[in-house]
PDB file of C-alpha atoms in Angstrom:
ATOM      1  CA  MET N 513      29.352 -71.730 -37.752  1.00 68.00           C
ATOM      2  CA  VAL N 514      28.696 -70.617 -34.146  1.00 79.00           C
ATOM      3  CA  THR N 515      27.531 -73.238 -31.555  1.00 87.00           C
ATOM      4  CA  LEU N 516      25.138 -71.933 -29.036  1.00 86.00           C
ATOM      5  CA  VAL N 517      24.774 -73.227 -25.613  1.00 91.00           C
ATOM      6  CA  VAL N 518      21.674 -71.997 -23.795  1.00 88.00           C
ATOM      7  CA  ALA N 519      21.111 -72.021 -20.302  1.00 91.00           C
ATOM      8  CA  THR N 520      18.587 -70.541 -17.711  1.00 89.00           C
ATOM      9  CA  THR N 521      18.688 -69.194 -14.230  1.00 90.00           C
ATOM     10  CA  THR N 522      15.188 -70.434 -13.489  1.00 89.00           C
ATOM     11  CA  ASP N 523      15.998 -74.118 -13.475  1.00 89.00           C
ATOM     12  CA  PRO N 524      18.553 -75.687 -11.149  1.00 90.00           C
ATOM     13  CA  ALA N 525      19.096 -78.367 -13.546  1.00 88.00           C
ATOM     14  CA  SER N 526      20.289 -75.880 -16.014  1.00 91.00           C
ATOM     15  CA  LEU N 527      22.047 -73.516 -13.608  1.00 91.00           C
ATOM     16  CA  GLY N 528      24.248 -76.196 -12.102  1.00 94.00           C
ATOM     17  CA  PRO N 529      25.725 -77.640 -15.434  1.00 95.00           C
ATOM     18  CA  ALA N 530      26.205 -74.035 -16.755  1.00 95.00           C
ATOM     19  CA  SER N 531      27.948 -72.683 -13.653  1.00 95.00           C
ATOM     20  CA  ALA N 532      30.366 -75.724 -13.738  1.00 96.00           C
ATOM     21  CA  LEU N 533      31.025 -75.273 -17.560  1.00 96.00           C
ATOM     22  CA  LEU N 534      31.837 -71.721 -16.920  1.00 96.00           C
ATOM     23  CA  ALA N 535      34.310 -72.690 -14.380  1.00 96.00           C
ATOM     24  CA  PHE N 536      36.520 -74.278 -16.964  1.00 96.00           C
ATOM     25  CA  PRO N 537      39.342 -72.192 -18.621  1.00 95.00           C
ATOM     26  CA  GLY N 538      38.863 -69.823 -21.428  1.00 94.00           C
ATOM     27  CA  TRP N 539      35.455 -68.180 -20.837  1.00 95.00           C
ATOM     28  CA  HIS N 540      35.027 -64.418 -20.803  1.00 93.00           C
ATOM     29  CA  SER N 541      32.076 -62.059 -20.862  1.00 92.00           C
ATOM     30  CA  GLY N 542      30.474 -61.298 -24.176  1.00 88.00           C
ATOM     31  CA  PRO N 543      27.750 -58.833 -25.529  1.00 83.00           C
ATOM     32  CA  SER N 544      24.352 -58.867 -23.898  1.00 82.00           C
ATOM     33  CA  PHE N 545      21.228 -59.119 -26.034  1.00 74.00           C
ATOM     34  CA  GLN N 546      17.732 -58.169 -24.858  1.00 74.00           C
ATOM     35  CA  GLY N 547      18.783 -58.724 -21.235  1.00 75.00           C
ATOM     36  CA  VAL N 548      20.321 -62.210 -22.040  1.00 83.00           C
ATOM     37  CA  ARG N 549      23.990 -62.481 -20.714  1.00 89.00           C
ATOM     38  CA  SER N 550      26.519 -64.152 -22.953  1.00 90.00           C
ATOM     39  CA  PHE N 551      29.947 -65.686 -22.337  1.00 94.00           C
ATOM     40  CA  VAL N 552      32.546 -66.642 -25.196  1.00 92.00           C
ATOM     41  CA  ASN N 553      35.131 -69.362 -25.328  1.00 93.00           C
ATOM     42  CA  GLY N 554      37.236 -69.257 -28.615  1.00 86.00           C
ATOM     43  CA  ASP N 555      35.843 -68.174 -31.918  1.00 79.00           C
ATOM     44  CA  VAL N 556      32.787 -70.186 -32.359  1.00 79.00           C
ATOM     45  CA  ILE N 557      31.297 -71.123 -28.891  1.00 88.00           C
ATOM     46  CA  ARG N 558      28.730 -68.925 -27.099  1.00 89.00           C
ATOM     47  CA  LEU N 559      26.991 -69.589 -23.858  1.00 92.00           C
ATOM     48  CA  LEU N 560      23.732 -67.649 -23.272  1.00 88.00           C
ATOM     49  CA  GLN N 561      22.361 -67.412 -19.781  1.00 90.00           C
ATOM     50  CA  HIS N 562      18.764 -65.926 -19.328  1.00 86.00           C
ATOM     51  CA  ASP N 563      16.097 -65.801 -16.799  1.00 86.00           C
ATOM     52  CA  LYS N 564      13.235 -67.329 -18.870  1.00 81.00           C
ATOM     53  CA  SER N 565      12.173 -70.880 -19.524  1.00 78.00           C
ATOM     54  CA  ILE N 566      14.295 -72.352 -22.415  1.00 70.00           C
ATOM     55  CA  VAL N 567      11.255 -74.249 -23.954  1.00 69.00           C
ATOM     56  CA  GLU N 568       9.490 -71.020 -24.591  1.00 65.00           C
ATOM     57  CA  GLU N 569      12.377 -69.027 -26.001  1.00 66.00           C
ATOM     58  CA  ASP N 570      11.402 -69.389 -29.559  1.00 66.00           C
ATOM     59  CA  ASP N 571      13.588 -68.230 -32.551  1.00 65.00           C
ATOM     60  CA  LEU N 572      16.452 -67.507 -30.153  1.00 62.00           C
ATOM     61  CA  ASP N 573      18.953 -68.679 -32.898  1.00 63.00           C
ATOM     62  CA  SER N 574      17.675 -66.247 -35.445  1.00 62.00           C
ATOM     63  CA  ARG N 575      17.371 -63.394 -32.888  1.00 55.00           C
ATOM     64  CA  ILE N 576      20.824 -63.407 -31.703  1.00 52.00           C
ATOM     65  CA  THR N 577      22.951 -60.568 -33.378  1.00 41.00           C
ATOM     66  CA  PHE N 578      26.320 -62.574 -33.063  1.00 38.00           C
ATOM     67  CA  ASN N 579      25.034 -65.400 -35.251  1.00 32.00           C
ATOM     68  CA  PHE N 580      24.164 -68.326 -33.469  1.00 31.00           C
ATOM     69  CA  CYS N 581      16.245 -85.126 -30.434  1.00 67.00           C
ATOM     70  CA  LEU N 582      12.515 -80.396 -30.288  1.00 46.00           C
ATOM     71  CA  GLY N 583       9.171 -80.257 -31.563  1.00 54.00           C
ATOM     72  CA  VAL N 584       5.474 -80.938 -31.280  1.00 57.00           C
ATOM     73  CA  PRO N 585       4.644 -82.251 -34.774  1.00 68.00           C
ATOM     74  CA  HIS N 586       1.481 -84.035 -33.586  1.00 63.00           C
ATOM     75  CA  LEU N 587      -0.337 -80.782 -32.361  1.00 60.00           C
ATOM     76  CA  GLN N 588      -2.693 -78.630 -34.456  1.00 62.00           C
ATOM     77  CA  ASP N 589      -3.454 -74.855 -34.436  1.00 66.00           C
ATOM     78  CA  GLY N 590      -5.487 -74.067 -31.328  1.00 60.00           C
ATOM     79  CA  ASP N 591      -3.960 -76.776 -29.268  1.00 58.00           C
ATOM     80  CA  VAL N 592      -2.342 -75.954 -26.042  1.00 53.00           C
ATOM     81  CA  LEU N 593       1.379 -75.735 -26.085  1.00 49.00           C
ATOM     82  CA  PRO N 594       2.420 -76.801 -22.482  1.00 53.00           C
ATOM     83  CA  GLN N 595       6.036 -76.754 -23.417  1.00 51.00           C
ATOM     84  CA  GLY N 596       6.648 -74.216 -25.978  1.00 51.00           C
ATOM     85  CA  GLY N 597       7.125 -74.949 -29.768  1.00 55.00           C
ATOM     86  CA  LYS N 598       4.541 -74.490 -32.451  1.00 61.00           C
ATOM     87  CA  PRO N 599       1.933 -76.874 -33.866  1.00 70.00           C
ATOM     88  CA  GLY N 600       3.006 -79.314 -36.480  1.00 74.00           C
ATOM     89  CA  TRP N 601       6.647 -78.469 -36.128  1.00 78.00           C
ATOM     90  CA  ALA N 602       9.823 -80.229 -35.476  1.00 86.00           C
ATOM     91  CA  ALA N 603      13.212 -78.836 -35.124  1.00 87.00           C
ATOM     92  CA  LEU N 604      16.382 -80.130 -36.990  1.00 92.00           C
ATOM     93  CA  PRO N 605      17.754 -82.742 -34.737  1.00 93.00           C
ATOM     94  CA  SER N 606      21.541 -82.272 -33.918  1.00 93.00           C
ATOM     95  CA  PRO N 607      23.810 -84.814 -35.476  1.00 93.00           C
ATOM     96  CA  ARG N 608      25.792 -84.704 -32.028  1.00 94.00           C
ATOM     97  CA  MET N 609      23.082 -86.710 -30.168  1.00 94.00           C
ATOM     98  CA  VAL N 610      24.362 -90.214 -30.473  1.00 94.00           C
ATOM     99  CA  PRO N 611      28.194 -89.481 -30.102  1.00 94.00           C
ATOM    100  CA  TRP N 612      27.277 -87.315 -27.256  1.00 95.00           C
ATOM    101  CA  LEU N 613      24.813 -89.870 -25.513  1.00 95.00           C
ATOM    102  CA  ILE N 614      27.638 -92.566 -25.655  1.00 95.00           C
ATOM    103  CA  LEU N 615      30.188 -89.890 -24.312  1.00 95.00           C
ATOM    104  CA  LEU N 616      27.877 -88.951 -21.512  1.00 96.00           C
ATOM    105  CA  LYS N 617      27.230 -92.584 -20.609  1.00 95.00           C
ATOM    106  CA  LYS N 618      31.100 -93.136 -20.340  1.00 96.00           C
ATOM    107  CA  LEU N 619      31.466 -90.011 -18.177  1.00 97.00           C
ATOM    108  CA  ALA N 620      28.627 -90.850 -15.920  1.00 96.00           C
ATOM    109  CA  GLU N 621      29.975 -94.437 -15.430  1.00 97.00           C
ATOM    110  CA  SER N 622      33.579 -93.099 -14.641  1.00 97.00           C
ATOM    111  CA  ARG N 623      32.010 -90.893 -11.805  1.00 97.00           C
ATOM    112  CA  ASN N 624      30.030 -93.682 -10.466  1.00 97.00           C
ATOM    113  CA  LEU N 625      26.701 -92.193 -11.315  1.00 96.00           C
ATOM    114  CA  VAL N 626      25.407 -95.311 -13.138  1.00 94.00           C
ATOM    115  CA  PRO N 627      23.158 -97.051 -12.388  1.00 93.00           C
ATOM    116  CA  GLU N 628      21.734 -94.371  -9.944  1.00 94.00           C
ATOM    117  CA  PHE N 629      21.325 -92.329 -12.989  1.00 94.00           C
ATOM    118  CA  GLU N 630      19.957 -93.754 -16.346  1.00 93.00           C
ATOM    119  CA  VAL N 631      21.640 -92.254 -19.398  1.00 94.00           C
ATOM    120  CA  THR N 632      19.019 -92.291 -21.990  1.00 93.00           C
ATOM    121  CA  LEU N 633      17.300 -90.226 -24.793  1.00 93.00           C
ATOM    122  CA  GLU N 634      13.743 -88.745 -24.450  1.00 92.00           C
ATOM    123  CA  ALA N 635      11.160 -88.711 -27.211  1.00 92.00           C
ATOM    124  CA  THR N 636      10.345 -85.436 -29.108  1.00 89.00           C
ATOM    125  CA  HIS N 637       7.873 -83.534 -27.182  1.00 79.00           C
ATOM    126  CA  HIS N 638       8.764 -79.646 -26.495  1.00 74.00           C
ATOM    127  CA  GLY N 639       9.992 -76.384 -27.886  1.00 70.00           C
ATOM    128  CA  PRO N 640      11.489 -73.950 -28.338  1.00 79.00           C
ATOM    129  CA  VAL N 641      11.241 -73.069 -32.013  1.00 80.00           C
ATOM    130  CA  THR N 642      14.652 -73.088 -33.700  1.00 85.00           C
ATOM    131  CA  ASN N 643      15.953 -73.194 -37.217  1.00 85.00           C
ATOM    132  CA  LYS N 644      19.445 -74.758 -36.548  1.00 86.00           C
ATOM    133  CA  PRO N 645      20.253 -78.361 -35.499  1.00 90.00           C
ATOM    134  CA  THR N 646      19.323 -78.518 -31.794  1.00 89.00           C
ATOM    135  CA  MET N 647      19.397 -80.816 -28.867  1.00 90.00           C
ATOM    136  CA  PHE N 648      18.707 -80.665 -25.064  1.00 88.00           C
ATOM    137  CA  VAL N 649      21.017 -82.203 -22.343  1.00 90.00           C
ATOM    138  CA  GLU N 650      19.212 -82.531 -19.117  1.00 88.00           C
ATOM    139  CA  ILE N 651      19.457 -83.770 -15.571  1.00 92.00           C
ATOM    140  CA  GLY N 652      16.237 -85.726 -14.439  1.00 83.00           C
ATOM    141  CA  SER N 653      13.890 -86.087 -12.833  1.00 81.00           C
ATOM    142  CA  THR N 654      13.215 -84.266  -9.539  1.00 87.00           C
ATOM    143  CA  GLU N 655      14.604 -81.254  -7.683  1.00 88.00           C
ATOM    144  CA  GLU N 656      16.957 -83.204  -5.539  1.00 91.00           C
ATOM    145  CA  TYR N 657      18.727 -84.602  -8.705  1.00 91.00           C
ATOM    146  CA  TRP N 658      18.390 -81.335 -10.416  1.00 91.00           C
ATOM    147  CA  ARG N 659      20.608 -79.589  -7.786  1.00 93.00           C
ATOM    148  CA  ARG N 660      23.279 -82.506  -7.758  1.00 94.00           C
ATOM    149  CA  GLN N 661      26.643 -81.095  -8.346  1.00 96.00           C
ATOM    150  CA  ASP N 662      28.202 -84.296  -9.360  1.00 96.00           C
ATOM    151  CA  ALA N 663      25.709 -84.682 -12.062  1.00 95.00           C
ATOM    152  CA  ALA N 664      26.111 -80.923 -13.169  1.00 96.00           C
ATOM    153  CA  GLN N 665      29.858 -81.716 -13.549  1.00 97.00           C
ATOM    154  CA  VAL N 666      29.423 -84.480 -15.825  1.00 96.00           C
ATOM    155  CA  ILE N 667      27.157 -82.447 -18.054  1.00 96.00           C
ATOM    156  CA  ALA N 668      29.722 -79.586 -18.188  1.00 96.00           C
ATOM    157  CA  GLN N 669      32.564 -82.142 -18.945  1.00 97.00           C
ATOM    158  CA  LEU N 670      30.325 -83.483 -21.743  1.00 96.00           C
ATOM    159  CA  VAL N 671      29.825 -80.077 -23.319  1.00 96.00           C
ATOM    160  CA  TRP N 672      33.532 -79.292 -22.860  1.00 96.00           C
ATOM    161  CA  GLU N 673      34.764 -82.410 -24.550  1.00 96.00           C
ATOM    162  CA  GLY N 674      31.946 -82.603 -27.059  1.00 95.00           C
ATOM    163  CA  LEU N 675      32.561 -79.167 -28.449  1.00 94.00           C
ATOM    164  CA  GLY N 676      36.428 -79.753 -28.420  1.00 93.00           C
ATOM    165  CA  LEU N 677      36.974 -76.837 -25.924  1.00 93.00           C
ATOM    166  CA  GLY N 678      39.722 -78.851 -24.193  1.00 87.00           C
ATOM    167  CA  GLY N 679      41.795 -79.019 -27.366  1.00 88.00           C
ATOM    168  CA  GLY N 680      40.537 -82.250 -28.747  1.00 88.00           C
ATOM    169  CA  ASP N 681      38.368 -82.802 -31.691  1.00 91.00           C
ATOM    170  CA  ALA N 682      34.619 -81.796 -31.454  1.00 92.00           C
ATOM    171  CA  VAL N 683      32.461 -84.925 -31.090  1.00 91.00           C
ATOM    172  CA  GLY N 684      29.630 -85.679 -33.592  1.00 89.00           C
ATOM    173  CA  ASN N 685      29.922 -83.510 -36.525  1.00 85.00           C
ATOM    174  CA  TRP N 686      28.007 -84.317 -39.683  1.00 87.00           C
ATOM    175  CA  SER N 687      30.038 -83.690 -42.924  1.00 83.00           C
ATOM    176  CA  SER N 688      30.103 -84.578 -46.601  1.00 72.00           C
ATOM    177  CA  ASN N 689      32.169 -87.933 -45.609  1.00 77.00           C
ATOM    178  CA  SER N 690      28.859 -88.822 -43.711  1.00 83.00           C
ATOM    179  CA  THR N 691      26.926 -89.457 -46.890  1.00 82.00           C
ATOM    180  CA  GLY N 692      25.195 -92.810 -46.629  1.00 86.00           C
ATOM    181  CA  ASN N 693      25.339 -93.209 -42.920  1.00 92.00           C
ATOM    182  CA  LYS N 694      22.171 -94.607 -41.399  1.00 95.00           C
ATOM    183  CA  VAL N 695      19.831 -92.472 -39.269  1.00 96.00           C
ATOM    184  CA  LEU N 696      17.162 -93.898 -37.034  1.00 97.00           C
ATOM    185  CA  LEU N 697      13.772 -92.274 -36.961  1.00 98.00           C
ATOM    186  CA  GLY N 698      12.073 -93.811 -34.064  1.00 97.00           C
ATOM    187  CA  ILE N 699       8.331 -94.376 -34.220  1.00 97.00           C
ATOM    188  CA  GLY N 700       6.270 -95.732 -31.106  1.00 97.00           C
ATOM    189  CA  GLY N 701       7.194 -96.732 -27.685  1.00 95.00           C
ATOM    190  CA  GLY N 702       7.416 -94.763 -24.302  1.00 92.00           C
ATOM    191  CA  HIS N 703       8.987 -91.345 -23.499  1.00 91.00           C
ATOM    192  CA  TYR N 704      12.499 -92.920 -22.823  1.00 91.00           C
ATOM    193  CA  ALA N 705      12.335 -95.113 -26.169  1.00 91.00           C
ATOM    194  CA  PRO N 706      14.005 -98.175 -24.750  1.00 92.00           C
ATOM    195  CA  ARG N 707      13.746-100.311 -27.855  1.00 94.00           C
ATOM    196  CA  HIS N 708      15.140 -97.506 -30.027  1.00 96.00           C
ATOM    197  CA  MET N 709      17.875 -97.031 -27.327  1.00 94.00           C
ATOM    198  CA  ASP N 710      18.828-100.653 -27.701  1.00 94.00           C
ATOM    199  CA  ILE N 711      20.058 -99.943 -31.254  1.00 95.00           C
ATOM    200  CA  VAL N 712      21.365 -96.361 -30.632  1.00 94.00           C
ATOM    201  CA  LEU N 713      23.666 -97.298 -27.776  1.00 92.00           C
ATOM    202  CA  LYS N 714      25.539 -99.791 -30.030  1.00 90.00           C
ATOM    203  CA  GLY N 715      27.058 -96.772 -31.966  1.00 85.00           C
ATOM    204  CA  GLY N 716      27.739 -96.473 -35.552  1.00 88.00           C
ATOM    205  CA  ILE N 717      24.427 -94.814 -36.511  1.00 93.00           C
ATOM    206  CA  CYS N 718      22.899 -91.505 -35.848  1.00 95.00           C
ATOM    207  CA  VAL N 719      19.291 -90.743 -34.621  1.00 96.00           C
ATOM    208  CA  GLY N 720      16.668 -88.214 -35.542  1.00 96.00           C
ATOM    209  CA  HIS N 721      13.361 -87.698 -34.058  1.00 95.00           C
ATOM    210  CA  LEU N 722      11.851 -90.203 -31.678  1.00 96.00           C
ATOM    211  CA  LEU N 723       8.052 -90.234 -31.807  1.00 95.00           C
ATOM    212  CA  SER N 724       6.505 -91.933 -28.661  1.00 94.00           C
ATOM    213  CA  GLY N 725       2.948 -93.224 -28.737  1.00 93.00           C
ATOM    214  CA  TYR N 726       1.608 -90.099 -27.407  1.00 90.00           C
ATOM    215  CA  SER N 727       3.001 -88.058 -30.320  1.00 91.00           C
ATOM    216  CA  LEU N 728       1.080 -90.386 -32.676  1.00 94.00           C
ATOM    217  CA  PRO N 729      -2.701 -89.859 -31.979  1.00 93.00           C
ATOM    218  CA  MET N 730      -4.694 -92.530 -33.779  1.00 93.00           C
ATOM    219  CA  GLU N 731      -8.405 -92.814 -33.667  1.00 90.00           C
ATOM    220  CA  ASP N 732      -9.539 -96.447 -33.239  1.00 86.00           C
ATOM    221  CA  PRO N 733     -11.611 -97.235 -36.431  1.00 82.00           C
ATOM    222  CA  SER N 734     -13.898 -99.548 -34.713  1.00 76.00           C
ATOM    223  CA  GLN N 735     -15.041 -96.727 -32.621  1.00 72.00           C
ATOM    224  CA  SER N 736     -15.766 -94.284 -35.629  1.00 62.00           C
ATOM    225  CA  LYS N 737     -18.978 -93.866 -37.419  1.00 55.00           C
ATOM    226  CA  ALA N 738     -17.023 -92.945 -40.435  1.00 51.00           C
ATOM    227  CA  ASP N 739     -15.229 -95.299 -43.073  1.00 51.00           C
ATOM    228  CA  SER N 740     -13.570 -97.953 -41.007  1.00 49.00           C
ATOM    229  CA  ASN N 741     -10.619 -97.802 -43.240  1.00 63.00           C
ATOM    230  CA  ILE N 742      -9.975 -94.187 -42.396  1.00 81.00           C
ATOM    231  CA  ILE N 743      -7.947 -93.766 -39.165  1.00 90.00           C
ATOM    232  CA  GLY N 744      -8.135 -90.296 -38.064  1.00 90.00           C
ATOM    233  CA  GLY N 745      -5.716 -88.266 -35.888  1.00 91.00           C
ATOM    234  CA  THR N 746      -2.489 -86.309 -36.385  1.00 91.00           C
ATOM    235  CA  TRP N 747      -0.311 -89.386 -36.519  1.00 95.00           C
ATOM    236  CA  ARG N 748       0.400 -88.885 -40.258  1.00 95.00           C
ATOM    237  CA  GLU N 749       1.350 -85.312 -40.006  1.00 93.00           C
ATOM    238  CA  ALA N 750       3.719 -86.152 -37.005  1.00 93.00           C
ATOM    239  CA  ILE N 751       5.542 -88.779 -38.905  1.00 96.00           C
ATOM    240  CA  LYS N 752       5.855 -86.716 -42.129  1.00 96.00           C
ATOM    241  CA  VAL N 753       7.109 -83.625 -40.250  1.00 94.00           C
ATOM    242  CA  ALA N 754       9.637 -85.563 -38.069  1.00 95.00           C
ATOM    243  CA  PHE N 755      10.941 -87.439 -41.205  1.00 97.00           C
ATOM    244  CA  GLU N 756      11.362 -84.247 -43.166  1.00 96.00           C
ATOM    245  CA  ALA N 757      13.173 -82.539 -40.244  1.00 95.00           C
ATOM    246  CA  THR N 758      15.420 -85.643 -39.800  1.00 96.00           C
ATOM    247  CA  LYS N 759      16.232 -85.792 -43.525  1.00 96.00           C
ATOM    248  CA  ALA N 760      17.068 -81.956 -43.570  1.00 95.00           C
ATOM    249  CA  ALA N 761      19.400 -82.468 -40.498  1.00 94.00           C
ATOM    250  CA  PHE N 762      21.411 -85.278 -42.133  1.00 95.00           C
ATOM    251  CA  PRO N 763      21.841 -84.423 -45.860  1.00 94.00           C
ATOM    252  CA  GLY N 764      22.973 -87.640 -47.778  1.00 94.00           C
ATOM    253  CA  GLY N 765      22.010 -89.989 -44.930  1.00 95.00           C
ATOM    254  CA  GLU N 766      19.818 -92.998 -45.066  1.00 96.00           C
ATOM    255  CA  ILE N 767      16.940 -92.443 -43.011  1.00 97.00           C
ATOM    256  CA  LEU N 768      15.231 -95.632 -41.680  1.00 97.00           C
ATOM    257  CA  ALA N 769      12.164 -95.743 -39.631  1.00 98.00           C
ATOM    258  CA  HIS N 770      12.406 -98.046 -36.576  1.00 98.00           C
ATOM    259  CA  LEU N 771       9.185 -99.233 -35.243  1.00 97.00           C
ATOM    260  CA  ASP N 772       8.559-100.168 -31.569  1.00 96.00           C
ATOM    261  CA  GLN N 773       6.228-102.978 -32.846  1.00 93.00           C
ATOM    262  CA  LYS N 774       5.164-104.175 -29.430  1.00 93.00           C
ATOM    263  CA  SER N 775       3.795-100.822 -28.513  1.00 95.00           C
ATOM    264  CA  PHE N 776       1.157-100.909 -31.251  1.00 95.00           C
ATOM    265  CA  LYS N 777      -1.980-102.848 -31.754  1.00 93.00           C
ATOM    266  CA  SER N 778      -2.277-104.619 -34.964  1.00 93.00           C
ATOM    267  CA  TRP N 779      -4.390-101.989 -36.624  1.00 93.00           C
ATOM    268  CA  GLN N 780      -2.076 -99.239 -35.676  1.00 94.00           C
ATOM    269  CA  LYS N 781       1.033-100.993 -36.814  1.00 95.00           C
ATOM    270  CA  ASN N 782      -0.540-101.834 -40.148  1.00 94.00           C
ATOM    271  CA  ALA N 783      -1.782 -98.376 -40.720  1.00 94.00           C
ATOM    272  CA  ILE N 784       1.671 -96.881 -39.786  1.00 96.00           C
ATOM    273  CA  MET N 785       3.593 -99.306 -42.117  1.00 96.00           C
ATOM    274  CA  GLY N 786       1.262 -98.643 -44.895  1.00 95.00           C
ATOM    275  CA  PHE N 787       1.669 -94.866 -44.529  1.00 96.00           C
ATOM    276  CA  LEU N 788       5.474 -95.265 -44.417  1.00 97.00           C
ATOM    277  CA  GLU N 789       5.398 -97.326 -47.696  1.00 96.00           C
ATOM    278  CA  GLU N 790       3.229 -94.404 -49.347  1.00 96.00           C
ATOM    279  CA  GLN N 791       5.753 -91.879 -48.300  1.00 96.00           C
ATOM    280  CA  ASN N 792       8.553 -93.896 -49.582  1.00 97.00           C
ATOM    281  CA  ILE N 793      10.058 -93.960 -46.058  1.00 97.00           C
ATOM    282  CA  LYS N 794      12.139 -97.108 -45.525  1.00 97.00           C
ATOM    283  CA  ILE N 795      11.526 -99.298 -42.487  1.00 97.00           C
ATOM    284  CA  GLY N 796      14.462-100.897 -40.721  1.00 96.00           C
ATOM    285  CA  LYS N 797      14.836-103.921 -38.517  1.00 94.00           C
ATOM    286  CA  PRO N 798      17.441-103.863 -35.750  1.00 92.00           C
ATOM    287  CA  GLY N 799      19.871-105.644 -37.986  1.00 93.00           C
ATOM    288  CA  ASP N 800      19.361-103.245 -40.808  1.00 95.00           C
ATOM    289  CA  PHE N 801      21.195-100.556 -38.872  1.00 93.00           C
ATOM    290  CA  PHE N 802      24.578-102.154 -38.659  1.00 87.00           C
TER     291      PHE N 802
END
């Protein structure tokens, strides 16, 4: 299994960490592909550097000839895709996300970048389309910070240690020994998912997709002329697609939906909980994850 690290020259938030990572030992030039430059470290690590937007680079994992928490599950055919992907789709979330998040927080604290920088997950909201477990690691949120070399060095160190390139064990692999481990599927809340983060940062669990409120379009039944018991919108499809992608990424894992209940009106919460029950998706309270 090859791990693919993808960077772009068009975004300073990507170029800085990639340059810092390539400054570590062991990298050498690899084969180019359709104008995409590649670098190799060991037998199973590839870094691709291209001149396009990463979120629009669909199917890169299946197009590469040397064998290589995304998605917009709430959108429909014909909807505008401002940040790549395809309607009604969600990527397989990488099992590395929580261990890398905790490692990133540790590295950022050791370089005195916290609390100036907040270490957090983002909700599912963009492409590109991939068929392999995938995650983004980013510096936010303005150009001033994107160009910060101290932040870039932390991201590079994260990838270096997380992939085991320094000689240690890789961080966050899912294996047959992981069967039965609990996986959080976040539903509701804002873009940075603070209530889901409260659980995730305690460690000991994995995380799949995080569906913020804007990824759960729900039509208020009191404003509809149709049957008041029917709540329109693509929220059902978004939950179902995110659950299926999370389940596929963590074979044998126990997927538990965690609701940010304070972010919902009562009719929204009741509808979502009813749908989860119909789909046999378990709901977990904070204490159920530990």
